[in-house]
Amino acid sequence: MDRQNGGGAGRAQIAGAASVLVGTGALSQAPTLELVAEVEAARAYRLRARSANTLRAYASDWRQFQDWCWGRGLEPLPALPEVVATYLASLARAGRADSTVTRHLAAITWQHRHAGLPPPSARDTHQLIADTLSGIRREQRARPTRKKAAISAKDLAGMIGKADGLSTRAVRDRAILALGLAAALRRSELVALQLADVQLVEQGLTVFVRHSKTDQEGEGATIAVPAGKVLRPVAHLNAWLAIRGGEPGPLFTRIGTKGEYTAEAMSDRSVARLVKRYARLQGLDPEVMAGHSLRAGFLTEAARTRASLAKMQEVSRHKSLKVLLSYVRSAERFDDHAGAGFL
């Protein structure tokens, strides 16, 4: 099996798209430079149909599928429907969430389309892929799940306090923790922020989120963040900016092995590890904490302090109120309890 050809088939197919177009049309001459440029432009637009974070996830998922196929003597591109169905089942057996399994299928579909090939699901006359995915979802719905816990404002203040000192890492970590909760940011949104996306104003600061999970078209959203008296996100961010400087680029960057400042962007996984590290220092269970705990913490605290759904939605940018209501119900679970008068 030619792994080099299998891994690069997508690029070869797209690069040769101009000749395919000419061969199927009325033209017989070699493709002009103008046509080649137009085909490349179309390719660039197709790539922009997905966010950079999604494409990175797809690339990682595709590599995993390739390795799985090659380890079993199977062909990843084009992949047979029964091969894909078996792979999805292997992911579920390994404990992957149904949302992760679905993303892996999306990555396989994307790679096939990017290579100019019909995706496996389009050739699945027996609905093997759809039925396997449906079975995975049904099984996982019947199985209790342990959701990531929200971090309370009190606990986050303690976590910020654990990032003690004036080292580059400590100053950066305090700013990430404070801003992550104050703006209800996803970990992917935190690491995607650029310096130009943050503006200091009299009341605090504004954060412009260019892309998000629920904004694939990239319309963007501006979030207001008050200066605050407890978590003080603006003060912590200013302390980080004093170290980072005013060079354009990622707002939050990696710290070198010797604790030195670097201009390289952080990964979203590093945010999750950061949250777990300080949660452990605060005496919290790191297994139920993750990057999402910051976003969940804002919504839970907002619900607890009786913020309106409209104001919560301004910050969280949820498209549906159903998810927001789940945070409100969680925060109000013991309020006016039916058994409060006799238990």
Tab-separated table of C-alpha atoms in Angstrom:
chain	number	residue	atom	x	y	z
A	1	MET	CA	0.000	0.000	0.000
A	2	ASP	CA	1.324	3.399	-0.965
A	3	ARG	CA	0.905	5.497	2.165
A	4	GLN	CA	2.416	8.565	0.562
A	5	ASN	CA	-0.176	8.485	-2.198
A	6	GLY	CA	-2.975	7.777	0.255
A	7	GLY	CA	-2.050	10.701	2.485
A	8	GLY	CA	-1.534	13.174	-0.357
A	9	ALA	CA	-4.381	12.184	-2.661
A	10	GLY	CA	-6.448	15.165	-1.570
A	11	ARG	CA	-3.763	17.628	-2.554
A	12	ALA	CA	-3.071	15.908	-5.883
A	13	GLN	CA	-6.754	15.839	-6.810
A	14	ILE	CA	-7.278	19.507	-6.028
A	15	ALA	CA	-4.077	20.572	-7.758
A	16	GLY	CA	-5.234	18.796	-10.913
A	17	ALA	CA	-8.712	20.280	-10.836
A	18	ALA	CA	-7.974	22.698	-13.680
A	19	SER	CA	-7.217	19.878	-16.104
A	20	VAL	CA	-10.330	18.010	-14.964
A	21	LEU	CA	-12.471	21.067	-15.624
A	22	VAL	CA	-10.998	21.540	-19.073
A	23	GLY	CA	-11.281	17.863	-19.931
A	24	THR	CA	-15.003	17.750	-19.140
A	25	GLY	CA	-15.866	20.975	-20.921
A	26	ALA	CA	-15.771	22.252	-24.479
A	27	LEU	CA	-12.179	23.478	-24.258
A	28	SER	CA	-9.394	21.316	-25.575
A	29	GLN	CA	-6.392	23.523	-25.042
A	30	ALA	CA	-4.202	23.481	-21.950
A	31	PRO	CA	-5.665	25.374	-18.985
A	32	THR	CA	-4.836	29.058	-18.971
A	33	LEU	CA	-3.131	30.775	-16.072
A	34	GLU	CA	-6.386	32.586	-15.423
A	35	LEU	CA	-8.298	29.293	-15.095
A	36	VAL	CA	-5.656	27.838	-12.789
A	37	ALA	CA	-5.869	30.963	-10.601
A	38	GLU	CA	-9.673	30.694	-10.494
A	39	VAL	CA	-9.531	27.023	-9.524
A	40	GLU	CA	-7.077	27.855	-6.736
A	41	ALA	CA	-9.382	30.639	-5.574
A	42	ALA	CA	-12.284	28.189	-5.431
A	43	ARG	CA	-10.111	25.818	-3.393
A	44	ALA	CA	-9.230	28.620	-0.967
A	45	TYR	CA	-12.909	29.474	-0.504
A	46	ARG	CA	-13.721	25.824	0.194
A	47	LEU	CA	-11.069	25.785	2.899
A	48	ARG	CA	-12.599	28.903	4.464
A	49	ALA	CA	-15.946	27.109	4.726
A	50	ARG	CA	-14.594	25.709	8.011
A	51	SER	CA	-12.910	27.582	10.834
A	52	ALA	CA	-9.180	27.171	11.435
A	53	ASN	CA	-9.858	25.251	14.658
A	54	THR	CA	-12.219	22.879	12.855
A	55	LEU	CA	-9.679	22.244	10.108
A	56	ARG	CA	-6.988	21.505	12.689
A	57	ALA	CA	-9.310	19.018	14.400
A	58	TYR	CA	-10.178	17.430	11.044
A	59	ALA	CA	-6.488	17.052	10.175
A	60	SER	CA	-5.788	15.314	13.480
A	61	ASP	CA	-8.846	13.068	13.134
A	62	TRP	CA	-7.897	12.149	9.570
A	63	ARG	CA	-4.377	11.150	10.625
A	64	GLN	CA	-5.860	8.886	13.293
A	65	PHE	CA	-8.156	7.259	10.739
A	66	GLN	CA	-5.257	6.747	8.326
A	67	ASP	CA	-3.119	5.112	11.024
A	68	TRP	CA	-6.030	2.870	12.057
A	69	CYS	CA	-6.592	1.783	8.452
A	70	TRP	CA	-2.925	1.203	7.677
A	71	GLY	CA	-2.478	-0.808	10.852
A	72	ARG	CA	-5.188	-3.192	9.603
A	73	GLY	CA	-4.213	-3.288	5.939
A	74	LEU	CA	-7.188	-1.151	4.872
A	75	GLU	CA	-7.405	1.729	2.413
A	76	PRO	CA	-8.360	5.107	3.939
A	77	LEU	CA	-8.955	6.960	0.664
A	78	PRO	CA	-11.396	6.112	-0.751
A	79	ALA	CA	-12.717	4.329	2.325
A	80	LEU	CA	-15.380	1.659	2.145
A	81	PRO	CA	-18.556	2.353	4.175
A	82	GLU	CA	-18.045	-0.835	6.230
A	83	VAL	CA	-14.510	0.304	7.082
A	84	VAL	CA	-15.759	3.672	8.321
A	85	ALA	CA	-18.568	2.071	10.325
A	86	THR	CA	-16.082	-0.284	12.000
A	87	TYR	CA	-13.756	2.625	12.783
A	88	LEU	CA	-16.568	4.597	14.426
A	89	ALA	CA	-17.403	1.538	16.533
A	90	SER	CA	-13.747	1.283	17.598
A	91	LEU	CA	-13.811	4.899	18.754
A	92	ALA	CA	-16.948	4.268	20.816
A	93	ARG	CA	-15.394	1.168	22.372
A	94	ALA	CA	-12.380	3.291	23.334
A	95	GLY	CA	-14.698	5.577	25.319
A	96	ARG	CA	-14.951	8.490	22.888
A	97	ALA	CA	-18.069	10.647	23.254
A	98	ASP	CA	-20.647	10.475	20.473
A	99	SER	CA	-19.865	14.111	19.599
A	100	THR	CA	-16.217	13.149	19.073
A	101	VAL	CA	-17.199	10.127	16.974
A	102	THR	CA	-19.430	12.375	14.857
A	103	ARG	CA	-16.552	14.804	14.332
A	104	HIS	CA	-14.292	11.976	13.158
A	105	LEU	CA	-16.929	11.037	10.588
A	106	ALA	CA	-17.119	14.681	9.496
A	107	ALA	CA	-13.326	14.719	9.072
A	108	ILE	CA	-13.432	11.595	6.893
A	109	THR	CA	-16.237	13.115	4.814
A	110	TRP	CA	-14.340	16.395	4.478
A	111	GLN	CA	-11.153	14.673	3.329
A	112	HIS	CA	-12.999	12.692	0.655
A	113	ARG	CA	-14.765	15.768	-0.670
A	114	HIS	CA	-11.532	17.740	-0.557
A	115	ALA	CA	-9.974	14.997	-2.703
A	116	GLY	CA	-12.822	15.180	-5.209
A	117	LEU	CA	-14.238	11.812	-4.113
A	118	PRO	CA	-17.767	10.925	-2.966
A	119	PRO	CA	-17.789	10.473	0.825
A	120	PRO	CA	-18.313	6.962	2.210
A	121	SER	CA	-21.815	7.842	3.472
A	122	ALA	CA	-22.885	8.692	-0.112
A	123	ARG	CA	-21.876	5.162	-1.176
A	124	ASP	CA	-23.413	3.485	1.872
A	125	THR	CA	-26.414	1.759	0.270
A	126	HIS	CA	-27.020	-0.364	3.378
A	127	GLN	CA	-26.837	2.591	5.816
A	128	LEU	CA	-24.045	0.914	7.779
A	129	ILE	CA	-22.509	4.218	8.892
A	130	ALA	CA	-25.806	5.849	9.860
A	131	ASP	CA	-26.997	2.808	11.816
A	132	THR	CA	-23.662	2.440	13.627
A	133	LEU	CA	-23.671	6.101	14.623
A	134	SER	CA	-27.290	5.863	15.743
A	135	GLY	CA	-26.462	2.853	17.895
A	136	ILE	CA	-23.501	4.641	19.474
A	137	ARG	CA	-25.669	7.635	20.343
A	138	ARG	CA	-28.440	5.460	21.768
A	139	GLU	CA	-25.991	3.535	23.961
A	140	GLN	CA	-24.340	6.694	25.252
A	141	ARG	CA	-27.673	8.330	26.055
A	142	ALA	CA	-28.501	5.318	28.197
A	143	ARG	CA	-25.159	5.561	29.966
A	144	PRO	CA	-24.696	8.201	32.690
A	145	THR	CA	-22.186	10.867	31.761
A	146	ARG	CA	-20.038	12.996	33.984
A	147	LYS	CA	-20.179	16.552	32.728
A	148	LYS	CA	-17.391	19.013	33.363
A	149	ALA	CA	-18.086	21.032	36.481
A	150	ALA	CA	-18.512	24.781	36.572
A	151	ILE	CA	-15.991	26.823	38.558
A	152	SER	CA	-17.548	29.210	41.035
A	153	ALA	CA	-16.293	32.780	41.314
A	154	LYS	CA	-15.039	31.998	44.826
A	155	ASP	CA	-13.048	28.989	43.650
A	156	LEU	CA	-11.683	30.875	40.661
A	157	ALA	CA	-10.476	33.641	42.952
A	158	GLY	CA	-8.652	30.935	44.909
A	159	MET	CA	-7.171	29.487	41.720
A	160	ILE	CA	-5.966	32.926	40.644
A	161	GLY	CA	-4.384	33.289	44.062
A	162	LYS	CA	-2.523	30.004	43.533
A	163	ALA	CA	-0.882	31.527	40.436
A	164	ASP	CA	1.286	33.517	42.794
A	165	GLY	CA	4.244	35.723	41.975
A	166	LEU	CA	5.387	37.959	39.124
A	167	SER	CA	6.796	35.321	36.795
A	168	THR	CA	5.754	35.489	33.160
A	169	ARG	CA	3.757	32.270	33.493
A	170	ALA	CA	1.960	33.318	36.678
A	171	VAL	CA	0.946	36.697	35.251
A	172	ARG	CA	-0.309	35.096	32.028
A	173	ASP	CA	-2.203	32.344	33.839
A	174	ARG	CA	-4.008	34.815	36.101
A	175	ALA	CA	-5.139	36.780	33.050
A	176	ILE	CA	-6.370	33.640	31.249
A	177	LEU	CA	-8.340	32.391	34.241
A	178	ALA	CA	-9.938	35.756	34.964
A	179	LEU	CA	-10.797	36.656	31.371
A	180	GLY	CA	-11.912	33.119	30.497
A	181	LEU	CA	-14.649	33.203	33.114
A	182	ALA	CA	-15.479	36.921	32.856
A	183	ALA	CA	-16.153	36.690	29.101
A	184	ALA	CA	-17.577	33.120	29.168
A	185	LEU	CA	-15.038	32.099	26.543
A	186	ARG	CA	-14.489	28.642	25.125
A	187	ARG	CA	-10.877	27.482	25.283
A	188	SER	CA	-10.637	27.653	21.468
A	189	GLU	CA	-11.833	31.264	21.614
A	190	LEU	CA	-9.291	32.170	24.281
A	191	VAL	CA	-6.319	30.969	22.256
A	192	ALA	CA	-7.684	32.504	19.029
A	193	LEU	CA	-7.810	36.015	20.501
A	194	GLN	CA	-5.457	38.542	18.957
A	195	LEU	CA	-4.132	41.654	20.684
A	196	ALA	CA	-6.291	43.793	18.382
A	197	ASP	CA	-9.412	41.971	19.616
A	198	VAL	CA	-9.173	43.546	23.081
A	199	GLN	CA	-9.999	47.194	23.681
A	200	LEU	CA	-9.750	48.952	27.039
A	201	VAL	CA	-12.705	51.235	27.788
A	202	GLU	CA	-13.750	53.335	30.778
A	203	GLN	CA	-15.994	50.636	32.285
A	204	GLY	CA	-13.572	47.749	31.673
A	205	LEU	CA	-12.774	46.207	28.306
A	206	THR	CA	-14.396	44.736	25.217
A	207	VAL	CA	-13.425	41.446	23.621
A	208	PHE	CA	-14.124	40.750	19.965
A	209	VAL	CA	-14.590	37.032	19.245
A	210	ARG	CA	-13.992	36.535	15.525
A	211	HIS	CA	-15.141	32.931	15.240
A	212	SER	CA	-16.884	30.516	17.551
A	213	LYS	CA	-18.536	27.120	17.622
A	214	THR	CA	-21.937	28.693	16.947
A	215	ASP	CA	-20.635	31.318	14.491
A	216	GLN	CA	-19.055	29.329	11.677
A	217	GLU	CA	-19.641	32.159	9.194
A	218	GLY	CA	-17.350	34.413	11.214
A	219	GLU	CA	-19.718	37.318	11.807
A	220	GLY	CA	-18.027	37.900	15.145
A	221	ALA	CA	-19.355	39.217	18.449
A	222	THR	CA	-18.218	41.884	20.913
A	223	ILE	CA	-18.380	41.022	24.614
A	224	ALA	CA	-18.312	43.604	27.391
A	225	VAL	CA	-16.194	42.720	30.434
A	226	PRO	CA	-16.519	44.929	33.557
A	227	ALA	CA	-13.378	45.826	35.490
A	228	GLY	CA	-14.648	43.807	38.451
A	229	LYS	CA	-13.828	43.956	42.153
A	230	VAL	CA	-13.209	40.284	42.975
A	231	LEU	CA	-11.736	38.538	39.925
A	232	ARG	CA	-10.470	41.833	38.404
A	233	PRO	CA	-10.059	40.590	34.808
A	234	VAL	CA	-8.990	43.999	33.507
A	235	ALA	CA	-6.229	44.403	36.088
A	236	HIS	CA	-4.899	40.897	35.405
A	237	LEU	CA	-4.992	41.448	31.647
A	238	ASN	CA	-3.159	44.771	31.967
A	239	ALA	CA	-0.440	43.059	34.002
A	240	TRP	CA	-0.019	40.488	31.228
A	241	LEU	CA	0.026	43.171	28.513
A	242	ALA	CA	2.833	44.934	30.348
A	243	ILE	CA	4.919	41.782	29.779
A	244	ARG	CA	3.572	40.859	26.369
A	245	GLY	CA	3.999	44.301	24.820
A	246	GLY	CA	2.143	45.839	21.910
A	247	GLU	CA	3.310	43.650	19.035
A	248	PRO	CA	0.437	42.373	16.863
A	249	GLY	CA	-0.319	38.698	17.215
A	250	PRO	CA	-1.913	36.214	19.648
A	251	LEU	CA	-3.113	37.739	22.903
A	252	PHE	CA	-2.071	34.741	24.984
A	253	THR	CA	1.184	33.033	24.056
A	254	ARG	CA	3.233	30.029	25.077
A	255	ILE	CA	5.801	30.302	27.837
A	256	GLY	CA	9.223	28.772	27.134
A	257	THR	CA	10.712	25.862	29.045
A	258	LYS	CA	12.781	28.281	31.135
A	259	GLY	CA	9.800	30.533	31.863
A	260	GLU	CA	10.627	33.038	29.138
A	261	TYR	CA	8.097	34.903	27.012
A	262	THR	CA	7.521	33.617	23.490
A	263	ALA	CA	5.328	35.037	20.723
A	264	GLU	CA	3.896	31.625	19.788
A	265	ALA	CA	0.162	31.062	20.196
A	266	MET	CA	-1.059	28.659	22.865
A	267	SER	CA	-3.055	25.539	21.995
A	268	ASP	CA	-6.568	25.013	23.318
A	269	ARG	CA	-5.375	21.862	25.096
A	270	SER	CA	-2.874	23.939	27.074
A	271	VAL	CA	-5.781	25.985	28.453
A	272	ALA	CA	-7.483	22.792	29.640
A	273	ARG	CA	-4.267	21.640	31.324
A	274	LEU	CA	-3.853	25.076	32.923
A	275	VAL	CA	-7.367	24.942	34.416
A	276	LYS	CA	-6.835	21.422	35.751
A	277	ARG	CA	-3.494	22.385	37.314
A	278	TYR	CA	-4.883	25.298	39.311
A	279	ALA	CA	-8.075	23.413	40.171
A	280	ARG	CA	-5.916	20.743	41.798
A	281	LEU	CA	-4.004	23.397	43.755
A	282	GLN	CA	-7.354	24.818	44.898
A	283	GLY	CA	-8.397	21.408	46.215
A	284	LEU	CA	-10.890	20.717	43.401
A	285	ASP	CA	-11.150	17.480	41.464
A	286	PRO	CA	-9.174	18.045	38.248
A	287	GLU	CA	-10.954	15.136	36.566
A	288	VAL	CA	-14.222	17.084	36.394
A	289	MET	CA	-12.569	20.382	35.453
A	290	ALA	CA	-11.585	21.537	31.974
A	291	GLY	CA	-11.383	24.644	29.842
A	292	HIS	CA	-15.191	24.653	29.560
A	293	SER	CA	-15.421	24.999	33.342
A	294	LEU	CA	-14.599	28.700	32.982
A	295	ARG	CA	-17.483	29.324	30.569
A	296	ALA	CA	-19.842	27.173	32.632
A	297	GLY	CA	-18.739	29.047	35.736
A	298	PHE	CA	-19.813	32.407	34.324
A	299	LEU	CA	-23.254	31.093	33.365
A	300	THR	CA	-23.810	29.336	36.690
A	301	GLU	CA	-22.779	32.410	38.692
A	302	ALA	CA	-24.895	34.686	36.467
A	303	ALA	CA	-27.925	32.447	37.029
A	304	ARG	CA	-27.257	32.289	40.768
A	305	THR	CA	-27.191	36.094	41.014
A	306	ARG	CA	-30.466	36.357	39.036
A	307	ALA	CA	-29.071	37.807	35.811
A	308	SER	CA	-31.636	37.871	33.012
A	309	LEU	CA	-31.466	35.304	30.227
A	310	ALA	CA	-31.058	38.103	27.688
A	311	LYS	CA	-28.001	39.479	29.488
A	312	MET	CA	-26.513	36.009	29.911
A	313	GLN	CA	-27.010	35.384	26.206
A	314	GLU	CA	-25.216	38.640	25.342
A	315	VAL	CA	-22.062	37.230	26.896
A	316	SER	CA	-22.410	33.499	26.141
A	317	ARG	CA	-23.698	33.982	22.559
A	318	HIS	CA	-25.821	30.844	22.741
A	319	LYS	CA	-28.162	30.521	19.768
A	320	SER	CA	-30.700	28.547	21.768
A	321	LEU	CA	-32.122	29.398	25.189
A	322	LYS	CA	-32.452	25.694	25.991
A	323	VAL	CA	-28.802	25.405	27.050
A	324	LEU	CA	-28.954	28.616	29.070
A	325	LEU	CA	-32.034	27.407	30.907
A	326	SER	CA	-30.137	24.301	31.993
A	327	TYR	CA	-27.658	26.530	33.860
A	328	VAL	CA	-30.511	28.476	35.467
A	329	ARG	CA	-32.236	25.284	36.600
A	330	SER	CA	-28.960	23.993	38.027
A	331	ALA	CA	-28.333	27.193	39.988
A	332	GLU	CA	-31.926	27.361	41.289
A	333	ARG	CA	-32.326	23.667	42.120
A	334	PHE	CA	-32.698	24.269	45.871
A	335	ASP	CA	-34.572	27.590	45.641
A	336	ASP	CA	-38.191	27.357	46.893
A	337	HIS	CA	-37.762	23.595	47.163
A	338	ALA	CA	-41.027	21.687	47.432
A	339	GLY	CA	-39.795	19.899	50.527
A	340	ALA	CA	-38.251	22.916	52.284
A	341	GLY	CA	-41.195	23.264	54.700
A	342	PHE	CA	-41.180	19.741	56.061
A	343	LEU	CA	-37.815	18.100	55.468
